[in-house]
Amino acid sequence: MEKAKLAVIGLNFGRNHAAYIAAGNVRGTLEAVADLNPDFQAMAGQWGTRFYTDYREMLGEVKPDGVLIAVPPKFHKDIAIDCMRAGAHVLVEKPITLTSEEADELIAEGKQTGKTILVGQHHRFDPSVQMAKKRLDSGELGQLIGFHIYGTLPKPPWYYGQDYKKRRSLGGGTVANNGIHDVDRIRYLFGDIESVFAMKGNAYRHFEVEDTAAVAIKCRNGVVGTYYISDCSHPISEYTDCYFAEKGSIRLKCSSFYAQAGFHTYQECSLSEGFDYRERERTLQTVQIPVQNNHGKEVEHFCAVILDGEEPRTSGEDGKKSMEAMNAIVESLDTGKPVYLNED
């Protein structure tokens, strides 16, 4: 079986990707890993792979087919361009970049070199999201109407050990760190976003960036919804998303996609016809979803992109749109005004 030669840059988070590859779960081999911190060399030894503190040296010696880039967002563009010029396809963790201009440079380089960009929006691989996508796209639930999304998961102090997570100029804040996934999920299921209006809360951590946000969103197709995200709020019930349509509603009960056994279901609900709503029969269907490694599925997909020419589930262009929607929310948080996105 043909296998892709893979490398990982950035091991604070990228160690998850590296371990998954090293365990033989994908059609790829872990040829090397790179990180500025030499302490990760021992971990690389456990995986049986080469370790570099200079990723450029790694690219020159290893010549990987694909590179997974898991460094802070401000470095995404330059590292990804270096990788593509070295002949590698890239999986760039979210968000693709910090600005539209950087994303355009990265996308242009991909076209110039003929290399594919996959953006790390792993919620698109979640089985409940895939079920919802299929049902909503089928038209069987009728016209799409709206959504309500919760993103609640309290983060421990060590999560903020990296300075960029606390500073706006470096891409910090819970909307940028985690909300990009929710924004991308909204776009994936309901279409591009037209406008946002957001309110910021930072009274808990007292960083310059938000620890909590409440957002109103309107999509270009007329769908409207609300979104609450907080990295200091506990998920008190089994919920994340509610999607509303003409002939029924969908609920994904999965605690912000950090799934635990028995805590991950897909539900559909509808009411029968009738004049008196109190007598209308309510139908509720529930499907238990097995826990899976969505990040791992993403790496498996990356191998298919490299080996089979499969289209990336989240392309550079798609990743740019989600980043721009995220940035619009951040702008609204900081200005207290509604923000309208430009139509491509």
CSV table of C-alpha atoms in Angstrom, one decimal:
chain,number,residue,atom,x,y,z
A,1,MET,CA,0.0,0.0,0.0
A,2,GLU,CA,1.3,3.4,-1.0
A,3,LYS,CA,2.0,5.7,2.0
A,4,ALA,CA,2.6,9.4,2.2
A,5,LYS,CA,5.8,10.7,3.8
A,6,LEU,CA,4.5,13.0,6.6
A,7,ALA,CA,6.1,15.5,8.9
A,8,VAL,CA,4.7,17.6,11.8
A,9,ILE,CA,5.8,21.2,12.7
A,10,GLY,CA,4.9,22.4,16.2
A,11,LEU,CA,4.5,19.8,18.9
A,12,ASN,CA,2.5,21.6,21.6
A,13,PHE,CA,-0.6,20.5,19.8
A,14,GLY,CA,0.9,18.7,16.9
A,15,ARG,CA,2.0,15.9,19.1
A,16,ASN,CA,-1.6,14.6,18.8
A,17,HIS,CA,-1.2,14.4,15.0
A,18,ALA,CA,2.3,12.9,15.3
A,19,ALA,CA,1.2,10.2,17.7
A,20,TYR,CA,-1.8,9.2,15.6
A,21,ILE,CA,0.5,8.9,12.5
A,22,ALA,CA,3.2,7.0,14.4
A,23,ALA,CA,0.6,4.5,15.7
A,24,GLY,CA,0.0,3.4,12.1
A,25,ASN,CA,-3.6,4.7,11.9
A,26,VAL,CA,-3.2,6.4,8.5
A,27,ARG,CA,-1.7,5.7,5.0
A,28,GLY,CA,1.3,7.7,6.0
A,29,THR,CA,4.6,7.4,7.8
A,30,LEU,CA,5.9,9.9,10.3
A,31,GLU,CA,9.3,10.8,8.7
A,32,ALA,CA,10.1,13.7,11.0
A,33,VAL,CA,8.9,16.3,13.6
A,34,ALA,CA,10.1,19.8,14.3
A,35,ASP,CA,9.8,22.2,17.2
A,36,LEU,CA,11.9,25.0,18.6
A,37,ASN,CA,11.8,23.3,22.0
A,38,PRO,CA,14.5,20.6,22.2
A,39,ASP,CA,12.7,18.9,25.0
A,40,PHE,CA,10.5,17.3,22.4
A,41,GLN,CA,13.4,15.2,21.1
A,42,ALA,CA,12.7,12.4,23.6
A,43,MET,CA,9.1,12.2,22.4
A,44,ALA,CA,10.3,12.0,18.8
A,45,GLY,CA,12.5,9.1,19.9
A,46,GLN,CA,9.5,7.3,21.3
A,47,TRP,CA,7.8,7.6,17.9
A,48,GLY,CA,10.9,6.3,16.2
A,49,THR,CA,11.2,9.4,14.0
A,50,ARG,CA,13.7,12.2,13.4
A,51,PHE,CA,13.6,15.5,15.4
A,52,TYR,CA,14.6,18.9,14.2
A,53,THR,CA,14.6,22.4,15.8
A,54,ASP,CA,14.9,24.0,12.3
A,55,TYR,CA,12.0,23.0,10.2
A,56,ARG,CA,13.8,24.3,7.0
A,57,GLU,CA,16.6,21.8,7.6
A,58,MET,CA,13.9,19.1,8.0
A,59,LEU,CA,12.3,20.1,4.7
A,60,GLY,CA,15.6,19.9,2.9
A,61,GLU,CA,16.6,16.5,4.3
A,62,VAL,CA,13.4,14.7,4.6
A,63,LYS,CA,11.5,16.1,1.6
A,64,PRO,CA,8.0,15.1,2.9
A,65,ASP,CA,4.9,14.7,0.8
A,66,GLY,CA,2.8,16.4,3.3
A,67,VAL,CA,3.4,18.6,6.4
A,68,LEU,CA,1.0,19.2,9.3
A,69,ILE,CA,1.5,22.7,10.7
A,70,ALA,CA,0.4,23.2,14.3
A,71,VAL,CA,2.1,26.4,15.4
A,72,PRO,CA,0.6,29.7,16.5
A,73,PRO,CA,-1.4,31.4,13.7
A,74,LYS,CA,1.0,34.3,13.1
A,75,PHE,CA,3.5,31.8,11.7
A,76,HIS,CA,1.1,29.8,9.5
A,77,LYS,CA,1.6,31.7,6.3
A,78,ASP,CA,5.5,31.8,6.2
A,79,ILE,CA,5.9,28.1,7.3
A,80,ALA,CA,3.2,26.8,4.9
A,81,ILE,CA,4.7,28.7,2.0
A,82,ASP,CA,8.2,27.3,2.8
A,83,CYS,CA,6.7,23.8,2.9
A,84,MET,CA,4.9,24.1,-0.4
A,85,ARG,CA,8.0,25.5,-2.1
A,86,ALA,CA,9.8,22.4,-0.7
A,87,GLY,CA,7.3,20.2,-2.5
A,88,ALA,CA,4.8,19.4,0.3
A,89,HIS,CA,1.1,19.6,0.6
A,90,VAL,CA,0.0,21.3,3.8
A,91,LEU,CA,-2.5,20.8,6.6
A,92,VAL,CA,-2.6,24.1,8.3
A,93,GLU,CA,-4.3,24.3,11.7
A,94,LYS,CA,-7.1,26.8,12.3
A,95,PRO,CA,-7.4,29.6,11.6
A,96,ILE,CA,-5.6,29.5,8.2
A,97,THR,CA,-4.0,32.9,8.9
A,98,LEU,CA,-4.7,36.0,10.9
A,99,THR,CA,-5.6,38.3,8.0
A,100,SER,CA,-7.2,38.1,4.5
A,101,GLU,CA,-4.1,39.4,2.9
A,102,GLU,CA,-2.0,36.6,4.5
A,103,ALA,CA,-4.6,34.0,3.4
A,104,ASP,CA,-4.5,35.4,-0.2
A,105,GLU,CA,-0.7,35.0,-0.2
A,106,LEU,CA,-0.9,31.5,1.0
A,107,ILE,CA,-3.6,30.5,-1.4
A,108,ALA,CA,-1.7,32.1,-4.3
A,109,GLU,CA,1.4,30.1,-3.4
A,110,GLY,CA,-0.6,26.9,-3.4
A,111,LYS,CA,-1.8,27.6,-7.0
A,112,GLN,CA,1.7,28.6,-8.0
A,113,THR,CA,3.3,25.4,-6.7
A,114,GLY,CA,0.4,23.1,-7.4
A,115,LYS,CA,0.2,22.0,-3.8
A,116,THR,CA,-3.0,21.5,-1.8
A,117,ILE,CA,-4.0,23.4,1.3
A,118,LEU,CA,-6.2,21.7,3.9
A,119,VAL,CA,-7.3,23.8,6.8
A,120,GLY,CA,-7.7,22.1,10.2
A,121,GLN,CA,-11.4,22.5,10.8
A,122,HIS,CA,-11.9,19.1,12.4
A,123,HIS,CA,-15.6,19.5,13.2
A,124,ARG,CA,-16.4,18.8,9.6
A,125,PHE,CA,-15.3,15.3,10.3
A,126,ASP,CA,-17.6,14.8,13.2
A,127,PRO,CA,-20.3,12.1,12.4
A,128,SER,CA,-23.1,14.2,13.9
A,129,VAL,CA,-22.2,17.2,11.8
A,130,GLN,CA,-22.0,14.9,8.7
A,131,MET,CA,-25.5,13.6,9.6
A,132,ALA,CA,-26.9,17.1,9.9
A,133,LYS,CA,-25.2,18.2,6.7
A,134,LYS,CA,-26.8,15.4,4.8
A,135,ARG,CA,-30.2,16.0,6.2
A,136,LEU,CA,-30.2,19.8,5.7
A,137,ASP,CA,-28.8,19.5,2.2
A,138,SER,CA,-31.4,16.9,1.2
A,139,GLY,CA,-34.2,19.4,1.5
A,140,GLU,CA,-36.4,16.9,3.4
A,141,LEU,CA,-36.6,19.2,6.4
A,142,GLY,CA,-37.7,22.1,4.2
A,143,GLN,CA,-36.5,25.7,4.3
A,144,LEU,CA,-33.6,26.4,6.7
A,145,ILE,CA,-34.7,29.0,9.4
A,146,GLY,CA,-32.1,29.4,12.1
A,147,PHE,CA,-29.8,28.0,14.7
A,148,HIS,CA,-28.6,28.4,18.3
A,149,ILE,CA,-25.1,27.2,19.2
A,150,TYR,CA,-23.4,26.8,22.6
A,151,GLY,CA,-19.6,26.5,22.9
A,152,THR,CA,-18.9,26.0,26.6
A,153,LEU,CA,-15.9,24.3,28.1
A,154,PRO,CA,-13.9,25.7,31.1
A,155,LYS,CA,-10.1,25.9,30.2
A,156,PRO,CA,-7.5,25.1,32.9
A,157,PRO,CA,-4.8,27.6,33.7
A,158,TRP,CA,-2.1,25.7,31.8
A,159,TYR,CA,-4.1,26.4,28.6
A,160,TYR,CA,-3.0,30.0,28.8
A,161,GLY,CA,0.7,29.3,29.2
A,162,GLN,CA,1.2,30.4,25.6
A,163,ASP,CA,1.1,34.2,25.5
A,164,TYR,CA,-0.6,34.4,22.1
A,165,LYS,CA,-3.8,33.0,23.6
A,166,LYS,CA,-4.1,36.1,25.8
A,167,ARG,CA,-3.3,38.9,23.3
A,168,ARG,CA,-5.5,40.1,20.5
A,169,SER,CA,-2.6,41.1,18.2
A,170,LEU,CA,-1.3,37.6,18.3
A,171,GLY,CA,-4.7,35.9,17.6
A,172,GLY,CA,-5.8,35.3,21.2
A,173,GLY,CA,-9.3,35.2,22.7
A,174,THR,CA,-11.7,32.3,22.9
A,175,VAL,CA,-13.4,33.3,19.6
A,176,ALA,CA,-10.1,32.9,17.8
A,177,ASN,CA,-8.8,30.0,19.8
A,178,ASN,CA,-11.9,27.9,19.7
A,179,GLY,CA,-14.8,29.8,18.2
A,180,ILE,CA,-13.3,29.5,14.7
A,181,HIS,CA,-14.6,25.9,14.8
A,182,ASP,CA,-18.1,27.0,15.6
A,183,VAL,CA,-18.1,29.7,13.0
A,184,ASP,CA,-16.8,27.3,10.4
A,185,ARG,CA,-19.5,24.8,11.3
A,186,ILE,CA,-22.2,27.5,10.9
A,187,ARG,CA,-20.8,28.3,7.4
A,188,TYR,CA,-20.5,24.6,6.5
A,189,LEU,CA,-24.2,23.9,7.4
A,190,PHE,CA,-25.9,27.2,6.7
A,191,GLY,CA,-23.8,29.1,4.1
A,192,ASP,CA,-21.8,32.2,4.1
A,193,ILE,CA,-22.3,34.8,6.8
A,194,GLU,CA,-23.5,38.3,5.9
A,195,SER,CA,-23.3,40.2,9.3
A,196,VAL,CA,-22.6,39.7,13.0
A,197,PHE,CA,-23.2,41.7,16.2
A,198,ALA,CA,-21.3,40.6,19.3
A,199,MET,CA,-20.9,41.4,22.9
A,200,LYS,CA,-17.7,40.7,24.9
A,201,GLY,CA,-17.3,39.4,28.4
A,202,ASN,CA,-13.8,39.3,30.1
A,203,ALA,CA,-14.7,39.8,33.7
A,204,TYR,CA,-13.5,36.3,34.7
A,205,ARG,CA,-9.9,36.1,33.4
A,206,HIS,CA,-9.4,39.9,33.0
A,207,PHE,CA,-7.4,39.5,29.8
A,208,GLU,CA,-7.6,42.1,27.1
A,209,VAL,CA,-9.4,39.4,25.0
A,210,GLU,CA,-12.7,37.9,25.7
A,211,ASP,CA,-13.3,34.8,27.8
A,212,THR,CA,-17.0,34.9,26.9
A,213,ALA,CA,-19.0,36.2,23.9
A,214,ALA,CA,-22.6,36.4,22.8
A,215,VAL,CA,-23.2,36.8,19.1
A,216,ALA,CA,-26.1,37.4,16.7
A,217,ILE,CA,-25.5,36.1,13.1
A,218,LYS,CA,-27.2,36.5,9.8
A,219,CYS,CA,-26.3,34.4,6.8
A,220,ARG,CA,-26.6,35.5,3.2
A,221,ASN,CA,-29.5,33.1,2.6
A,222,GLY,CA,-31.6,34.7,5.3
A,223,VAL,CA,-30.9,32.1,8.0
A,224,VAL,CA,-30.4,33.8,11.4
A,225,GLY,CA,-29.0,32.5,14.7
A,226,THR,CA,-27.3,33.1,18.0
A,227,TYR,CA,-24.0,31.9,19.3
A,228,TYR,CA,-22.7,31.7,22.9
A,229,ILE,CA,-19.1,30.8,23.6
A,230,SER,CA,-17.2,30.7,26.9
A,231,ASP,CA,-14.0,29.1,28.1
A,232,CYS,CA,-15.0,29.6,31.7
A,233,SER,CA,-18.5,28.2,31.6
A,234,HIS,CA,-19.4,24.6,32.4
A,235,PRO,CA,-21.6,22.5,30.0
A,236,ILE,CA,-24.4,21.9,32.4
A,237,SER,CA,-26.5,19.8,29.9
A,238,GLU,CA,-25.9,17.6,26.9
A,239,TYR,CA,-26.1,20.2,24.2
A,240,THR,CA,-24.1,22.0,21.6
A,241,ASP,CA,-26.2,22.9,18.5
A,242,CYS,CA,-29.8,23.4,17.7
A,243,TYR,CA,-30.8,23.8,14.0
A,244,PHE,CA,-34.2,24.9,13.0
A,245,ALA,CA,-36.0,24.2,9.7
A,246,GLU,CA,-39.5,24.3,8.2
A,247,LYS,CA,-40.4,20.6,8.9
A,248,GLY,CA,-38.3,19.8,11.9
A,249,SER,CA,-35.3,20.6,14.1
A,250,ILE,CA,-32.0,19.0,14.8
A,251,ARG,CA,-30.0,18.9,18.0
A,252,LEU,CA,-26.4,17.8,18.4
A,253,LYS,CA,-25.9,16.8,22.0
A,254,CYS,CA,-22.1,16.6,22.3
A,255,SER,CA,-20.7,19.2,24.7
A,256,SER,CA,-18.9,21.4,22.2
A,257,PHE,CA,-17.5,18.4,20.3
A,258,TYR,CA,-15.2,17.3,23.1
A,259,ALA,CA,-17.1,14.1,23.0
A,260,GLN,CA,-17.3,11.6,25.9
A,261,ALA,CA,-18.8,8.2,25.9
A,262,GLY,CA,-22.6,8.4,26.3
A,263,PHE,CA,-22.5,12.1,25.8
A,264,HIS,CA,-22.8,12.4,22.1
A,265,THR,CA,-26.1,12.0,20.3
A,266,TYR,CA,-27.9,13.3,17.2
A,267,GLN,CA,-31.6,14.1,17.5
A,268,GLU,CA,-34.4,15.2,15.2
A,269,CYS,CA,-37.8,16.5,16.4
A,270,SER,CA,-41.0,17.4,14.6
A,271,LEU,CA,-44.6,18.1,15.3
A,272,SER,CA,-47.6,16.7,13.5
A,273,GLU,CA,-50.1,18.8,11.7
A,274,GLY,CA,-53.1,20.2,13.5
A,275,PHE,CA,-55.1,23.3,14.5
A,276,ASP,CA,-54.5,23.0,18.3
A,277,TYR,CA,-50.7,22.9,18.9
A,278,ARG,CA,-51.3,21.4,22.4
A,279,GLU,CA,-52.7,18.3,20.7
A,280,ARG,CA,-50.0,17.9,18.0
A,281,GLU,CA,-48.0,14.8,18.4
A,282,ARG,CA,-44.2,15.3,19.0
A,283,THR,CA,-41.8,12.9,17.3
A,284,LEU,CA,-38.3,12.7,18.6
A,285,GLN,CA,-35.6,10.5,17.1
A,286,THR,CA,-32.3,9.9,18.8
A,287,VAL,CA,-29.2,8.3,17.4
A,288,GLN,CA,-26.2,7.5,19.7
A,289,ILE,CA,-23.0,8.5,18.1
A,290,PRO,CA,-19.8,6.5,18.8
A,291,VAL,CA,-16.9,8.6,20.0
A,292,GLN,CA,-14.3,9.0,17.3
A,293,ASN,CA,-11.0,11.0,16.9
A,294,ASN,CA,-12.0,13.8,14.6
A,295,HIS,CA,-8.5,15.1,14.5
A,296,GLY,CA,-7.4,11.6,13.4
A,297,LYS,CA,-10.1,11.5,10.7
A,298,GLU,CA,-8.7,14.8,9.5
A,299,VAL,CA,-5.2,13.3,9.1
A,300,GLU,CA,-6.6,10.3,7.3
A,301,HIS,CA,-8.3,12.7,4.9
A,302,PHE,CA,-5.1,14.6,4.4
A,303,CYS,CA,-3.5,11.3,3.3
A,304,ALA,CA,-6.3,10.8,0.8
A,305,VAL,CA,-5.7,14.4,-0.5
A,306,ILE,CA,-2.0,13.6,-1.0
A,307,LEU,CA,-2.3,10.1,-2.4
A,308,ASP,CA,-5.7,10.1,-4.2
A,309,GLY,CA,-6.1,13.7,-5.2
A,310,GLU,CA,-9.2,14.0,-3.0
A,311,GLU,CA,-10.6,17.5,-2.7
A,312,PRO,CA,-9.8,19.0,0.7
A,313,ARG,CA,-12.9,19.2,2.9
A,314,THR,CA,-11.8,22.6,4.0
A,315,SER,CA,-9.8,24.4,1.2
A,316,GLY,CA,-7.7,27.4,1.6
A,317,GLU,CA,-10.5,29.6,0.2
A,318,ASP,CA,-13.0,28.0,2.5
A,319,GLY,CA,-10.7,28.5,5.5
A,320,LYS,CA,-10.2,32.1,4.6
A,321,LYS,CA,-14.0,32.8,4.7
A,322,SER,CA,-14.3,31.2,8.1
A,323,MET,CA,-11.3,33.3,9.3
A,324,GLU,CA,-12.9,36.5,8.0
A,325,ALA,CA,-16.2,35.7,9.7
A,326,MET,CA,-14.3,35.0,12.9
A,327,ASN,CA,-12.5,38.3,12.5
A,328,ALA,CA,-15.8,40.1,12.0
A,329,ILE,CA,-17.0,38.8,15.3
A,330,VAL,CA,-13.8,39.9,17.0
A,331,GLU,CA,-14.2,43.4,15.5
A,332,SER,CA,-17.7,43.6,16.7
A,333,LEU,CA,-16.7,42.4,20.2
A,334,ASP,CA,-14.0,45.2,20.4
A,335,THR,CA,-16.1,48.0,18.8
A,336,GLY,CA,-19.6,47.2,20.1
A,337,LYS,CA,-20.9,47.7,16.6
A,338,PRO,CA,-22.4,45.3,13.9
A,339,VAL,CA,-20.0,44.2,11.2
A,340,TYR,CA,-21.0,43.4,7.6
A,341,LEU,CA,-18.8,41.0,5.6
A,342,ASN,CA,-17.9,41.8,2.0
A,343,GLU,CA,-19.5,39.5,-0.6
A,344,ASP,CA,-16.9,37.7,-2.8
